[in-house]
Short mmCIF file of C-alpha atoms (C1' of nucleotides) in Angstrom, two decimals:
data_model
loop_
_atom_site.label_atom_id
_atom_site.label_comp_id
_atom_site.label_asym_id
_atom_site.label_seq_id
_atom_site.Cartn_x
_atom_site.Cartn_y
_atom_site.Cartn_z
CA UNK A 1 35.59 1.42 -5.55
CA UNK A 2 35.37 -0.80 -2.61
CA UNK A 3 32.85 -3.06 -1.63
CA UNK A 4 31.26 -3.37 2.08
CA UNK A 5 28.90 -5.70 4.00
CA UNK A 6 27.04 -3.96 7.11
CA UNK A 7 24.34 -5.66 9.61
CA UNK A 8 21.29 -4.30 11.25
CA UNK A 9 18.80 -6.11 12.90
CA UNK A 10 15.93 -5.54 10.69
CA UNK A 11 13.67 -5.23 13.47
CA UNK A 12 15.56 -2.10 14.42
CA UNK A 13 16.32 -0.76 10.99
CA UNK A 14 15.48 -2.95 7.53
CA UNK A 15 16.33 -2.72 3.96
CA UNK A 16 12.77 -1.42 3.87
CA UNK A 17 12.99 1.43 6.59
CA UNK A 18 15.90 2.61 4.27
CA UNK A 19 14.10 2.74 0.94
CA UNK A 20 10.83 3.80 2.65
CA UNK A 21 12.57 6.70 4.13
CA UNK A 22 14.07 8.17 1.13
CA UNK A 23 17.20 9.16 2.32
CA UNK A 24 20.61 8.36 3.25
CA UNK A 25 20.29 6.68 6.64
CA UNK A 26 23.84 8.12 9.44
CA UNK A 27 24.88 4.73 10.40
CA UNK A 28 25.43 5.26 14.00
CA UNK A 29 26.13 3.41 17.58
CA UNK A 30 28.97 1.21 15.63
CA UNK A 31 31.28 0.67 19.06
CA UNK A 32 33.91 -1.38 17.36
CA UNK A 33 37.33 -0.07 16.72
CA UNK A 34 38.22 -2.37 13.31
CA UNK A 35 34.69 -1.60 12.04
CA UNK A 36 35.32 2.25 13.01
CA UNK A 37 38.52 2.61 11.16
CA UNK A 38 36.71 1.30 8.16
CA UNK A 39 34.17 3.74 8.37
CA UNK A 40 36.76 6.39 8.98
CA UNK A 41 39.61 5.73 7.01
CA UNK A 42 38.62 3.75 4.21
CA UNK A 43 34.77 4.15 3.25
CA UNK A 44 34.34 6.63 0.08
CA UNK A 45 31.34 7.83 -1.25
CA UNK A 46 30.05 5.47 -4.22
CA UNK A 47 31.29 2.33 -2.69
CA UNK A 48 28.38 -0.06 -2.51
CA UNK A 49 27.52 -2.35 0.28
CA UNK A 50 25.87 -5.31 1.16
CA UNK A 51 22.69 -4.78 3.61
CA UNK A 52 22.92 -7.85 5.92
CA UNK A 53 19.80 -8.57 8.25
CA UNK A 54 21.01 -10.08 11.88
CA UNK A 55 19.36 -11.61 14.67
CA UNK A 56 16.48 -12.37 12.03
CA UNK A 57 14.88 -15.25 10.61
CA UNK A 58 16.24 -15.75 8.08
CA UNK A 59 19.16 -13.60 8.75
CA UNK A 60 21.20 -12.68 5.60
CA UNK A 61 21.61 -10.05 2.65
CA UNK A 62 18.62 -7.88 1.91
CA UNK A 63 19.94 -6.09 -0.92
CA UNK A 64 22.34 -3.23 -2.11
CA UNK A 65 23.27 -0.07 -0.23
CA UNK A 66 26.07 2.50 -0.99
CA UNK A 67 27.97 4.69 0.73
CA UNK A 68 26.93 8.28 0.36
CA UNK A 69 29.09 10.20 3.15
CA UNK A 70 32.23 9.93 4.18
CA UNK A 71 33.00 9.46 7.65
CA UNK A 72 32.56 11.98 10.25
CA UNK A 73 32.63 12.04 14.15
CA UNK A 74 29.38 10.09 15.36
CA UNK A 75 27.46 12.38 17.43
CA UNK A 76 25.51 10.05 19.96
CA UNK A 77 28.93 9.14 21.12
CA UNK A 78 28.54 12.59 22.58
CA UNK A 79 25.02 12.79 24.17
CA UNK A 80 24.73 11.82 27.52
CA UNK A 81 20.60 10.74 26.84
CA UNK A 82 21.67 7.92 24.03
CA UNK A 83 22.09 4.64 24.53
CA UNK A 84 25.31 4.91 22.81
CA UNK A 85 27.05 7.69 24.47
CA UNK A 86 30.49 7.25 25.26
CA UNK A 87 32.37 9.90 27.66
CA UNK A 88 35.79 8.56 26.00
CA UNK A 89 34.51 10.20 22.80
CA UNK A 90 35.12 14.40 23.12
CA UNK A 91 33.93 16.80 19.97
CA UNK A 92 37.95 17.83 19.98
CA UNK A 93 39.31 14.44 20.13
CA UNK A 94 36.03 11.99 18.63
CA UNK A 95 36.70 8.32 19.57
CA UNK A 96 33.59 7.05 17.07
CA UNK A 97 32.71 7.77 13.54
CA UNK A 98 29.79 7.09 11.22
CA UNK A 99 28.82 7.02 7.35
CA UNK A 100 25.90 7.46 5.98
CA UNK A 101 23.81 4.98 3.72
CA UNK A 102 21.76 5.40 0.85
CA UNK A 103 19.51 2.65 -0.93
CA UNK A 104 20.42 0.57 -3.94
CA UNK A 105 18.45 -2.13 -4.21
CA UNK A 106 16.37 -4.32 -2.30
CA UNK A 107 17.16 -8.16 -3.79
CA UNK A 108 14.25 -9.94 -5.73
CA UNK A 109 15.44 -13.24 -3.37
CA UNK A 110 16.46 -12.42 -0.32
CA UNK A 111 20.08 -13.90 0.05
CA UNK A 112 19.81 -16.43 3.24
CA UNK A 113 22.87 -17.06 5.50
CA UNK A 114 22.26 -20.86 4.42
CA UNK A 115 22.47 -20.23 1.04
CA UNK A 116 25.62 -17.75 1.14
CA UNK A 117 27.61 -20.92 3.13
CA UNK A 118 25.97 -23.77 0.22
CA UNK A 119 27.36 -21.47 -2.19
CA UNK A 120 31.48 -22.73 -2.81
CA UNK A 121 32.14 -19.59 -4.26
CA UNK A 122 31.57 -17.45 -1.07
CA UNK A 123 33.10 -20.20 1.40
CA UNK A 124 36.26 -17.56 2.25
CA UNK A 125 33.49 -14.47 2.75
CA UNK A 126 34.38 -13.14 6.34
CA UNK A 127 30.31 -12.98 6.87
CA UNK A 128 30.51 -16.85 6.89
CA UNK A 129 33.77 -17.78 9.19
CA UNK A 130 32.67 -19.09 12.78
CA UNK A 131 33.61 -16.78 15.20
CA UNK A 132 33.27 -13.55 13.02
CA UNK A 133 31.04 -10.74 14.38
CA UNK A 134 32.26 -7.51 12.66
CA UNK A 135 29.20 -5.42 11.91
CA UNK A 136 31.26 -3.66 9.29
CA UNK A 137 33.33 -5.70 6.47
CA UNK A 138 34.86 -5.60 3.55
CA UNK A 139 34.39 -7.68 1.11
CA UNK A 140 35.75 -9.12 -2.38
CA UNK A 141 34.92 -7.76 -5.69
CA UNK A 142 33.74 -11.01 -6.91
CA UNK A 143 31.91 -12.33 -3.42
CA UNK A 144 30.08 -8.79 -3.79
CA UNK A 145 29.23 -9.94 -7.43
CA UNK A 146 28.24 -13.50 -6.65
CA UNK A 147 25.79 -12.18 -3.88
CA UNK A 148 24.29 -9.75 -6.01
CA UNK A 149 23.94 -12.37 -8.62
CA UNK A 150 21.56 -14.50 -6.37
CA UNK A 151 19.79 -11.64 -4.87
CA UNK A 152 18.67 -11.08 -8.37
CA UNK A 153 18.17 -14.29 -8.91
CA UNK A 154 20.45 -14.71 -12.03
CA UNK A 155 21.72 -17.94 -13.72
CA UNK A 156 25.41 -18.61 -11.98
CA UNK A 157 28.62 -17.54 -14.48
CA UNK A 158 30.01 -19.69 -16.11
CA UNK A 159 33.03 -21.39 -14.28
"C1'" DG B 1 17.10 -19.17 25.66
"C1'" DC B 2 21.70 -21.12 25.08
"C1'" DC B 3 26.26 -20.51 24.43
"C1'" DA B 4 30.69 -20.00 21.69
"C1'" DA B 5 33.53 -16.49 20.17
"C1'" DC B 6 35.47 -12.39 20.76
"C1'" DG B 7 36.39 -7.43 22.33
"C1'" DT B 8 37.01 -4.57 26.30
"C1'" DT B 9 37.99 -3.46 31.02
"C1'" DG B 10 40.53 -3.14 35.05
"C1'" DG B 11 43.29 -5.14 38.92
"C1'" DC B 12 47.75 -6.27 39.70
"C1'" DG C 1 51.72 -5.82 30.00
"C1'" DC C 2 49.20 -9.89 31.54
"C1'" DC C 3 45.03 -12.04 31.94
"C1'" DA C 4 40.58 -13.10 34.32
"C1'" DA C 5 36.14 -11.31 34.37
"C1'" DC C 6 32.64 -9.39 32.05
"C1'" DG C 7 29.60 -7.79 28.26
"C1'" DT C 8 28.09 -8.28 23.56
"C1'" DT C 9 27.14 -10.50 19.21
"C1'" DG C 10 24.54 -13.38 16.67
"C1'" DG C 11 23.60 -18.16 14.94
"C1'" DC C 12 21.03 -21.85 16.28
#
DNA sequence: GCCAACGTTGGC
DNA sequence: GCCAACGTTGGC
């Protein structure tokens, strides 16, 4: 199992719009190719992600999401009304592909930006390197485990 | 609102 | 294929 950190802006779609909604949520408009091959070519249902808030105050990790569908072609790529169409993108040759996200867990403490770059543990976490704007990442077994661990608001492991 | 960092586009 | 211009991201 891999494991995955993914932004939104949570004033267009929260950790709260996901668990309210009660259903995997497509995880469309992504127009970056590195972020698109991971949705495409590595992504497999069960992996579990990390549900970053951007653009927000605080911005940072909101809790636990995981993937429940493989990637398939993205299909506002292919609508000339959405924001996100893309004439590049054809049905018989799709340039864009999305997963689809179910809910986990939203965290008891909401996981601040500040508090993932105070924390030595997480200093080599891509989410946290200047410069680094990837909407979809992957990230370490035990960075996934240390965020979770302070989303839940756990004593730290011993060292 | 500013602006640094970075990806993409397009002229050549 | 180079690279300047442009657009976007996202923290601050």
């Amino acid at each position: 199992m891999r494991y995955w950190l993914m932004k939104t802006e949570p004033n267009e779609f929260s950790i709260d719009d996901l668990e309210r909604q009660g259903h995997p949520e497509p995880w469309d408009g992504v127009r970056n190719y590195t972020a698109r091959n991971f949705m495409r070519d590595k992504m497999r249902v069960g992996d579990q992600v990390l549900f970053y808030h951007s653009n927000a105050e605080p911005s940072g990790v909101a809790g636990v999401a995981e993937i429940k569908k493989r990637g398939y072609p993205d299909p506002t790529a292919f609508d000339s009304a959405d924001k996100h169409f893309d004439p590049k993108s054809k049905p018989e040759a799709p340039a864009w592909y999305l997963v689809e996200v179910g809910f986990v867990e939203r965290f008891a403490r909401f996981v601040s930006l500040a508090e993932v770059k105070a924390n030595r543990k997480l200093r080599s976490m891509a989410v946290v390197q200047r410069g680094q704007r990837l909407s979809v990442q992957p990230v370490a077994p035990r960075h996934f485990a240390e965020v979770v661990r302070m989303g839940r608001g756990e004593a730290p492991a011993d060292e």
